[in-house]
């Protein structure tokens, strides 16, 4: 989306993803309750979806964000699939 940051960024602030709440208006969003303690995630996250598309060309994007107490959503990782 528009707030995804630059492709192949140099990890400088203007190149990194912006607050992901700006993308939520055009997305299906699932939130968890606040976690009681920090979680360290290693490896490659996977998601299983059952989807259908009415167009011959379609794409699915999944992103995982860390939401701070003030609501700011920082993207942790994302994946894209061209259907």
PDB file of C-alpha atoms in Angstrom:
ATOM      1  CA  UNK A   1       0.000   0.000   0.000  1.00  0.00           C
ATOM      2  CA  UNK A   2       0.882   3.657   0.074  1.00  0.00           C
ATOM      3  CA  UNK A   3       2.316   3.392   3.594  1.00  0.00           C
ATOM      4  CA  UNK A   4       4.428   0.267   3.034  1.00  0.00           C
ATOM      5  CA  UNK A   5       7.780   2.021   2.808  1.00  0.00           C
ATOM      6  CA  UNK A   6      10.238   1.782  -0.056  1.00  0.00           C
ATOM      7  CA  UNK A   7      11.285  -1.470  -1.710  1.00  0.00           C
ATOM      8  CA  UNK A   8      14.930  -2.298  -0.823  1.00  0.00           C
ATOM      9  CA  UNK A   9      15.179   0.537   1.678  1.00  0.00           C
ATOM     10  CA  UNK A  10      18.392   1.486   3.434  1.00  0.00           C
ATOM     11  CA  UNK A  11      16.641   1.281   6.829  1.00  0.00           C
ATOM     12  CA  UNK A  12      16.558   5.073   7.071  1.00  0.00           C
ATOM     13  CA  UNK A  13      13.440   6.496   8.706  1.00  0.00           C
ATOM     14  CA  UNK A  14      11.831   7.954   5.544  1.00  0.00           C
ATOM     15  CA  UNK A  15      12.188   4.617   3.719  1.00  0.00           C
ATOM     16  CA  UNK A  16      10.681   2.400   6.422  1.00  0.00           C
ATOM     17  CA  UNK A  17       6.978   1.493   6.639  1.00  0.00           C
ATOM     18  CA  UNK A  18       4.745   4.184   8.097  1.00  0.00           C
ATOM     19  CA  UNK A  19       2.006   3.644  10.678  1.00  0.00           C
ATOM     20  CA  UNK A  20      -0.003   0.754   9.244  1.00  0.00           C
ATOM     21  CA  UNK A  21      -3.337   2.096  10.541  1.00  0.00           C
ATOM     22  CA  UNK A  22      -3.430   4.151   7.343  1.00  0.00           C
ATOM     23  CA  UNK A  23      -3.781   0.873   5.373  1.00  0.00           C
ATOM     24  CA  UNK A  24      -6.544  -0.637   7.520  1.00  0.00           C
ATOM     25  CA  UNK A  25      -9.421   1.086   5.706  1.00  0.00           C
ATOM     26  CA  UNK A  26      -8.984  -1.182   2.682  1.00  0.00           C
ATOM     27  CA  UNK A  27      -8.140  -4.336   4.615  1.00  0.00           C
ATOM     28  CA  UNK A  28      -9.698  -7.099   6.652  1.00  0.00           C
ATOM     29  CA  UNK A  29      -8.065  -6.707  10.077  1.00  0.00           C
ATOM     30  CA  UNK A  30      -7.758  -9.228  12.911  1.00  0.00           C
ATOM     31  CA  UNK A  31      -6.504  -8.025  16.303  1.00  0.00           C
ATOM     32  CA  UNK A  32      -5.601  -9.957  19.434  1.00  0.00           C
ATOM     33  CA  UNK A  33      -6.073  -8.669  22.961  1.00  0.00           C
ATOM     34  CA  UNK A  34      -2.915  -7.053  24.390  1.00  0.00           C
ATOM     35  CA  UNK A  35      -0.317  -9.665  25.286  1.00  0.00           C
ATOM     36  CA  UNK A  36       0.577 -10.097  28.954  1.00  0.00           C
ATOM     37  CA  UNK A  37       4.291 -10.396  28.171  1.00  0.00           C
ATOM     38  CA  UNK A  38       6.718  -9.910  25.295  1.00  0.00           C
ATOM     39  CA  UNK A  39       6.855 -12.618  22.640  1.00  0.00           C
ATOM     40  CA  UNK A  40       9.961 -13.419  20.619  1.00  0.00           C
ATOM     41  CA  UNK A  41       9.071 -14.726  17.175  1.00  0.00           C
ATOM     42  CA  UNK A  42      11.615 -16.656  15.139  1.00  0.00           C
ATOM     43  CA  UNK A  43      11.297 -18.216  11.713  1.00  0.00           C
ATOM     44  CA  UNK A  44       8.853 -17.686   8.911  1.00  0.00           C
ATOM     45  CA  UNK A  45       5.203 -17.001   9.778  1.00  0.00           C
ATOM     46  CA  UNK A  46       2.597 -18.887   7.758  1.00  0.00           C
ATOM     47  CA  UNK A  47      -1.077 -18.224   7.149  1.00  0.00           C
ATOM     48  CA  UNK A  48      -3.686 -20.545   5.641  1.00  0.00           C
ATOM     49  CA  UNK A  49      -6.576 -18.898   3.795  1.00  0.00           C
ATOM     50  CA  UNK A  50      -9.516 -20.176   1.775  1.00  0.00           C
ATOM     51  CA  UNK A  51     -10.235 -17.476  -0.798  1.00  0.00           C
ATOM     52  CA  UNK A  52     -12.012 -17.026  -4.096  1.00  0.00           C
ATOM     53  CA  UNK A  53     -11.757 -14.207  -6.606  1.00  0.00           C
ATOM     54  CA  UNK A  54     -14.253 -12.909  -9.132  1.00  0.00           C
ATOM     55  CA  UNK A  55     -11.461 -11.633 -11.400  1.00  0.00           C
ATOM     56  CA  UNK A  56      -8.862 -13.711 -13.266  1.00  0.00           C
ATOM     57  CA  UNK A  57      -6.068 -11.610 -11.732  1.00  0.00           C
ATOM     58  CA  UNK A  58      -5.974 -11.122  -7.982  1.00  0.00           C
ATOM     59  CA  UNK A  59      -3.448 -10.734  -5.187  1.00  0.00           C
ATOM     60  CA  UNK A  60      -3.552 -11.446  -1.457  1.00  0.00           C
ATOM     61  CA  UNK A  61      -1.389  -9.473   0.961  1.00  0.00           C
ATOM     62  CA  UNK A  62      -0.906 -10.451   4.606  1.00  0.00           C
ATOM     63  CA  UNK A  63       0.931  -8.288   7.110  1.00  0.00           C
ATOM     64  CA  UNK A  64       1.767  -8.746  10.762  1.00  0.00           C
ATOM     65  CA  UNK A  65       2.030  -5.563  12.798  1.00  0.00           C
ATOM     66  CA  UNK A  66       2.991  -4.768  16.378  1.00  0.00           C
ATOM     67  CA  UNK A  67       0.373  -2.424  17.838  1.00  0.00           C
ATOM     68  CA  UNK A  68       1.576  -0.153  20.642  1.00  0.00           C
ATOM     69  CA  UNK A  69      -0.663   0.988  23.533  1.00  0.00           C
ATOM     70  CA  UNK A  70      -1.321   4.303  21.727  1.00  0.00           C
ATOM     71  CA  UNK A  71      -2.626   2.365  18.690  1.00  0.00           C
ATOM     72  CA  UNK A  72       0.324   2.917  16.335  1.00  0.00           C
ATOM     73  CA  UNK A  73       0.818  -0.183  14.168  1.00  0.00           C
ATOM     74  CA  UNK A  74       4.413  -1.013  13.187  1.00  0.00           C
ATOM     75  CA  UNK A  75       4.749  -3.614  10.446  1.00  0.00           C
ATOM     76  CA  UNK A  76       6.819  -6.622  11.508  1.00  0.00           C
ATOM     77  CA  UNK A  77       6.603  -8.640   8.290  1.00  0.00           C
ATOM     78  CA  UNK A  78       4.390  -9.180   5.267  1.00  0.00           C
ATOM     79  CA  UNK A  79       3.815 -11.567   2.389  1.00  0.00           C
ATOM     80  CA  UNK A  80       2.192 -11.374  -1.033  1.00  0.00           C
ATOM     81  CA  UNK A  81       0.593 -14.072  -3.175  1.00  0.00           C
ATOM     82  CA  UNK A  82      -0.414 -13.593  -6.793  1.00  0.00           C
ATOM     83  CA  UNK A  83      -3.470 -15.807  -7.307  1.00  0.00           C
TER      84      UNK A  83
END
